[in-house]
mmCIF file of C-alpha atoms in Angstrom:
data_model
loop_
_atom_site.group_PDB
_atom_site.id
_atom_site.type_symbol
_atom_site.label_atom_id
_atom_site.label_comp_id
_atom_site.label_asym_id
_atom_site.label_seq_id
_atom_site.Cartn_x
_atom_site.Cartn_y
_atom_site.Cartn_z
ATOM 1 C CA UNK A 1 105.853 78.259 120.930
ATOM 2 C CA UNK A 2 108.723 78.150 118.442
ATOM 3 C CA UNK A 3 108.370 80.932 115.896
ATOM 4 C CA UNK A 4 110.917 81.054 113.086
ATOM 5 C CA UNK A 5 108.995 83.350 110.744
ATOM 6 C CA UNK A 6 106.412 86.117 110.822
ATOM 7 C CA UNK A 7 103.999 86.584 107.918
ATOM 8 C CA UNK A 8 102.367 89.992 107.775
ATOM 9 C CA UNK A 9 99.197 90.975 106.042
ATOM 10 C CA UNK A 10 99.899 94.309 104.357
ATOM 11 C CA UNK A 11 96.900 96.618 104.434
ATOM 12 C CA UNK A 12 95.859 97.366 107.991
ATOM 13 C CA UNK A 13 98.989 95.780 109.491
ATOM 14 C CA UNK A 14 102.007 97.424 107.864
ATOM 15 C CA UNK A 15 100.291 100.334 106.136
ATOM 16 C CA UNK A 16 96.800 101.766 105.969
ATOM 17 C CA UNK A 17 95.309 102.259 102.520
ATOM 18 C CA UNK A 18 91.748 101.792 103.734
ATOM 19 C CA UNK A 19 90.785 105.323 102.800
ATOM 20 C CA UNK A 20 92.041 104.849 99.242
ATOM 21 C CA UNK A 21 90.049 101.631 98.808
ATOM 22 C CA UNK A 22 86.957 103.292 100.239
ATOM 23 C CA UNK A 23 87.261 106.324 97.987
ATOM 24 C CA UNK A 24 87.735 104.151 94.903
ATOM 25 C CA UNK A 25 84.758 101.911 95.671
ATOM 26 C CA UNK A 26 82.682 104.975 96.564
ATOM 27 C CA UNK A 27 83.493 106.706 93.285
ATOM 28 C CA UNK A 28 82.603 103.622 91.256
ATOM 29 C CA UNK A 29 79.404 103.034 93.256
ATOM 30 C CA UNK A 30 78.289 106.649 92.925
ATOM 31 C CA UNK A 31 78.789 106.469 89.173
ATOM 32 C CA UNK A 32 76.571 103.372 89.067
ATOM 33 C CA UNK A 33 73.960 104.789 91.450
ATOM 34 C CA UNK A 34 74.625 102.056 94.021
ATOM 35 C CA UNK A 35 74.391 102.756 97.747
ATOM 36 C CA UNK A 36 77.790 102.460 99.420
ATOM 37 C CA UNK A 37 78.859 103.605 102.880
ATOM 38 C CA UNK A 38 81.282 102.884 105.712
ATOM 39 C CA UNK A 39 79.121 100.055 107.068
ATOM 40 C CA UNK A 40 79.205 98.206 103.752
ATOM 41 C CA UNK A 41 82.892 99.019 103.394
ATOM 42 C CA UNK A 42 83.663 97.272 106.695
ATOM 43 C CA UNK A 43 82.386 94.021 105.179
ATOM 44 C CA UNK A 44 85.073 94.213 102.500
ATOM 45 C CA UNK A 45 87.997 93.845 104.887
ATOM 46 C CA UNK A 46 90.288 90.959 103.978
ATOM 47 C CA UNK A 47 88.303 89.702 100.978
ATOM 48 C CA UNK A 48 89.222 89.786 97.310
ATOM 49 C CA UNK A 49 88.283 92.497 94.844
ATOM 50 C CA UNK A 50 85.635 90.433 93.059
ATOM 51 C CA UNK A 51 84.127 89.226 96.335
ATOM 52 C CA UNK A 52 84.046 92.851 97.499
ATOM 53 C CA UNK A 53 82.234 93.812 94.319
ATOM 54 C CA UNK A 54 79.603 91.118 94.898
ATOM 55 C CA UNK A 55 78.938 92.566 98.359
ATOM 56 C CA UNK A 56 78.539 96.058 96.898
ATOM 57 C CA UNK A 57 76.236 94.796 94.146
ATOM 58 C CA UNK A 58 73.799 93.490 96.762
ATOM 59 C CA UNK A 59 72.499 97.086 96.783
ATOM 60 C CA UNK A 60 72.347 97.395 92.985
ATOM 61 C CA UNK A 61 68.986 97.894 91.320
ATOM 62 C CA UNK A 62 69.899 95.782 88.314
ATOM 63 C CA UNK A 63 71.801 92.602 87.521
ATOM 64 C CA UNK A 64 75.293 92.876 86.069
ATOM 65 C CA UNK A 65 76.767 90.386 83.607
ATOM 66 C CA UNK A 66 80.122 88.753 84.372
ATOM 67 C CA UNK A 67 81.728 91.027 81.794
ATOM 68 C CA UNK A 68 80.191 94.124 83.369
ATOM 69 C CA UNK A 69 81.341 92.994 86.803
ATOM 70 C CA UNK A 70 84.875 92.607 85.545
ATOM 71 C CA UNK A 71 84.738 96.094 84.051
ATOM 72 C CA UNK A 72 83.473 97.547 87.346
ATOM 73 C CA UNK A 73 86.262 95.860 89.282
ATOM 74 C CA UNK A 74 88.862 97.129 86.842
ATOM 75 C CA UNK A 75 87.426 100.642 87.020
ATOM 76 C CA UNK A 76 87.638 100.605 90.806
ATOM 77 C CA UNK A 77 91.197 99.314 90.672
ATOM 78 C CA UNK A 78 92.168 102.057 88.236
ATOM 79 C CA UNK A 79 90.911 104.661 90.692
ATOM 80 C CA UNK A 80 92.699 102.902 93.532
ATOM 81 C CA UNK A 81 96.009 102.540 91.711
ATOM 82 C CA UNK A 82 95.930 106.218 90.784
ATOM 83 C CA UNK A 83 95.575 107.084 94.461
ATOM 84 C CA UNK A 84 98.539 104.875 95.435
ATOM 85 C CA UNK A 85 100.834 107.568 94.080
ATOM 86 C CA UNK A 86 99.943 109.452 97.260
ATOM 87 C CA UNK A 87 101.071 106.637 99.599
ATOM 88 C CA UNK A 88 104.351 107.379 101.387
ATOM 89 C CA UNK A 89 106.518 105.895 104.167
ATOM 90 C CA UNK A 90 104.724 108.084 106.691
ATOM 91 C CA UNK A 91 101.571 106.048 106.020
ATOM 92 C CA UNK A 92 103.092 103.029 107.767
ATOM 93 C CA UNK A 93 101.164 102.130 110.899
ATOM 94 C CA UNK A 94 102.634 102.745 114.365
ATOM 95 C CA UNK A 95 105.331 100.224 115.277
ATOM 96 C CA UNK A 96 105.470 98.552 111.865
ATOM 97 C CA UNK A 97 108.932 99.697 110.745
ATOM 98 C CA UNK A 98 110.437 99.089 114.190
ATOM 99 C CA UNK A 99 108.965 95.576 114.245
ATOM 100 C CA UNK A 100 110.379 94.713 110.820
ATOM 101 C CA UNK A 101 113.835 96.044 111.720
ATOM 102 C CA UNK A 102 113.897 94.255 115.079
ATOM 103 C CA UNK A 103 112.818 90.898 113.640
ATOM 104 C CA UNK A 104 115.548 91.130 111.017
ATOM 105 C CA UNK A 105 118.108 91.823 113.772
ATOM 106 C CA UNK A 106 116.903 88.727 115.623
ATOM 107 C CA UNK A 107 117.238 86.555 112.527
ATOM 108 C CA UNK A 108 113.510 85.887 112.279
ATOM 109 C CA UNK A 109 112.378 85.457 108.685
ATOM 110 C CA UNK A 110 109.648 87.838 107.537
ATOM 111 C CA UNK A 111 107.158 87.740 104.673
ATOM 112 C CA UNK A 112 104.105 89.462 103.307
ATOM 113 C CA UNK A 113 100.924 87.433 102.777
ATOM 114 C CA UNK A 114 98.363 89.706 101.141
ATOM 115 C CA UNK A 115 95.381 89.200 98.859
ATOM 116 C CA UNK A 116 96.121 92.530 97.170
ATOM 117 C CA UNK A 117 97.463 92.488 93.624
ATOM 118 C CA UNK A 118 98.832 95.971 94.300
ATOM 119 C CA UNK A 119 101.260 94.718 96.948
ATOM 120 C CA UNK A 120 104.452 95.404 94.904
ATOM 121 C CA UNK A 121 103.374 99.003 94.240
ATOM 122 C CA UNK A 122 102.508 99.668 97.884
ATOM 123 C CA UNK A 123 105.761 98.172 99.173
ATOM 124 C CA UNK A 124 107.716 100.329 96.751
ATOM 125 C CA UNK A 125 105.825 103.470 97.777
ATOM 126 C CA UNK A 126 106.552 102.959 101.479
ATOM 127 C CA UNK A 127 110.202 102.029 100.910
ATOM 128 C CA UNK A 128 109.912 98.327 101.794
ATOM 129 C CA UNK A 129 110.253 96.752 98.344
ATOM 130 C CA UNK A 130 113.318 94.750 99.419
ATOM 131 C CA UNK A 131 112.633 94.439 103.132
ATOM 132 C CA UNK A 132 111.023 90.991 103.191
ATOM 133 C CA UNK A 133 112.484 87.524 102.727
ATOM 134 C CA UNK A 134 109.416 86.509 100.713
ATOM 135 C CA UNK A 135 106.235 88.023 99.314
ATOM 136 C CA UNK A 136 103.035 86.184 98.395
ATOM 137 C CA UNK A 137 100.163 88.302 97.110
ATOM 138 C CA UNK A 138 97.054 88.402 94.983
ATOM 139 C CA UNK A 139 99.122 87.958 91.823
ATOM 140 C CA UNK A 140 100.196 84.486 93.002
ATOM 141 C CA UNK A 141 96.972 82.909 94.218
ATOM 142 C CA UNK A 142 93.611 81.720 92.942
ATOM 143 C CA UNK A 143 91.798 81.558 96.284
ATOM 144 C CA UNK A 144 91.590 84.544 98.632
ATOM 145 C CA UNK A 145 91.257 84.549 102.406
ATOM 146 C CA UNK A 146 89.778 82.830 104.401
ATOM 147 C CA UNK A 147 91.445 80.180 102.230
ATOM 148 C CA UNK A 148 95.005 79.735 103.570
ATOM 149 C CA UNK A 149 96.630 79.624 100.112
ATOM 150 C CA UNK A 150 98.486 82.959 100.371
ATOM 151 C CA UNK A 151 99.927 82.180 103.818
ATOM 152 C CA UNK A 152 100.937 78.644 102.873
ATOM 153 C CA UNK A 153 102.676 80.017 99.784
ATOM 154 C CA UNK A 154 104.519 82.600 101.890
ATOM 155 C CA UNK A 155 105.653 79.879 104.317
ATOM 156 C CA UNK A 156 106.793 77.710 101.413
ATOM 157 C CA UNK A 157 108.811 80.581 99.942
ATOM 158 C CA UNK A 158 110.396 81.178 103.356
ATOM 159 C CA UNK A 159 111.184 77.498 103.745
ATOM 160 C CA UNK A 160 109.519 77.421 107.166
ATOM 161 C CA UNK A 161 106.833 74.894 108.253
ATOM 162 C CA UNK A 162 103.402 76.468 108.822
ATOM 163 C CA UNK A 163 103.362 75.535 112.500
ATOM 164 C CA UNK A 164 106.517 77.616 113.028
ATOM 165 C CA UNK A 165 104.980 80.736 111.441
ATOM 166 C CA UNK A 166 103.144 83.558 113.164
ATOM 167 C CA UNK A 167 100.650 85.426 110.988
ATOM 168 C CA UNK A 168 99.777 89.026 111.842
ATOM 169 C CA UNK A 169 96.303 89.997 110.608
ATOM 170 C CA UNK A 170 93.774 92.788 111.031
ATOM 171 C CA UNK A 171 90.786 91.067 109.384
ATOM 172 C CA UNK A 172 88.765 88.089 110.566
ATOM 173 C CA UNK A 173 89.012 86.461 107.125
ATOM 174 C CA UNK A 174 92.793 86.548 107.519
ATOM 175 C CA UNK A 175 92.629 85.141 111.036
ATOM 176 C CA UNK A 176 90.582 82.212 109.747
ATOM 177 C CA UNK A 177 92.993 81.735 106.834
ATOM 178 C CA UNK A 178 95.936 81.467 109.217
ATOM 179 C CA UNK A 179 94.099 78.970 111.408
ATOM 180 C CA UNK A 180 93.141 76.918 108.352
ATOM 181 C CA UNK A 181 96.821 76.865 107.372
ATOM 182 C CA UNK A 182 97.858 75.506 110.757
ATOM 183 C CA UNK A 183 99.637 78.696 111.787
ATOM 184 C CA UNK A 184 99.718 80.778 114.935
ATOM 185 C CA UNK A 185 97.943 84.096 114.486
ATOM 186 C CA UNK A 186 98.123 87.478 116.179
ATOM 187 C CA UNK A 187 95.193 89.792 115.522
ATOM 188 C CA UNK A 188 95.638 93.562 115.481
ATOM 189 C CA UNK A 189 93.364 96.456 114.585
ATOM 190 C CA UNK A 190 89.729 95.512 114.045
ATOM 191 C CA UNK A 191 90.397 91.787 114.436
ATOM 192 C CA UNK A 192 92.384 92.516 117.591
ATOM 193 C CA UNK A 193 89.259 94.010 119.093
ATOM 194 C CA UNK A 194 86.748 91.431 117.922
ATOM 195 C CA UNK A 195 88.338 88.116 116.920
ATOM 196 C CA UNK A 196 87.429 85.206 119.175
ATOM 197 C CA UNK A 197 89.747 82.719 117.464
ATOM 198 C CA UNK A 198 93.140 84.446 117.243
ATOM 199 C CA UNK A 199 95.908 83.113 119.491
ATOM 200 C CA UNK A 200 96.833 86.663 120.446
ATOM 201 C CA UNK A 201 94.892 89.934 120.354
ATOM 202 C CA UNK A 202 97.120 93.002 120.200
ATOM 203 C CA UNK A 203 96.631 96.743 120.045
ATOM 204 C CA UNK A 204 99.442 97.304 117.571
ATOM 205 C CA UNK A 205 101.917 95.268 115.609
ATOM 206 C CA UNK A 206 105.094 95.841 117.661
ATOM 207 C CA UNK A 207 103.575 93.873 120.537
ATOM 208 C CA UNK A 208 104.492 90.689 118.672
ATOM 209 C CA UNK A 209 108.110 91.332 119.674
ATOM 210 C CA UNK A 210 107.132 90.236 123.175
ATOM 211 C CA UNK A 211 105.926 86.887 121.792
ATOM 212 C CA UNK A 212 109.090 85.889 119.951
#
């Protein structure tokens, strides 16, 4: 395996903002009288904001118009963005900073491939705004994972062929996106425990250093 670049998902791989997403969705759902819990929240991993909203609205007692749905999504994102002020470098997941630093020393190109439109804010908050050779996020794409668009865009911006990229993902939707893009994929976190399709299943992100 020749790996010239590593493309990281952000949330759940580099940093954990799961609790902030959950709290924001929970606040919005409570205001609307819609049942929302950790089990439902687990279904939202790796999917876009509007797709997440559709999952939540399965428990709604009424039908929402497209305009109302957009307003709900924006309300949730407002709550979430407000909470991002609390994110700090200490919120980086174990091994993440060491992995980034070591890959840079080895001359391996690194990128972020995230469906989140809040990627620039999060990277700034954790002190990694200028750490990556390329960033592709929810502001750049029209199709979220499991579509490979965000990873293919990251590879294009790195100037590295997809087959020479290793994607690091914590969600099954991201694993499938990497496979669809013709990339190698290492699963960590939840996907590391359960994915049947990832090339590698790891406990934490710094284990990829043994693969490259």
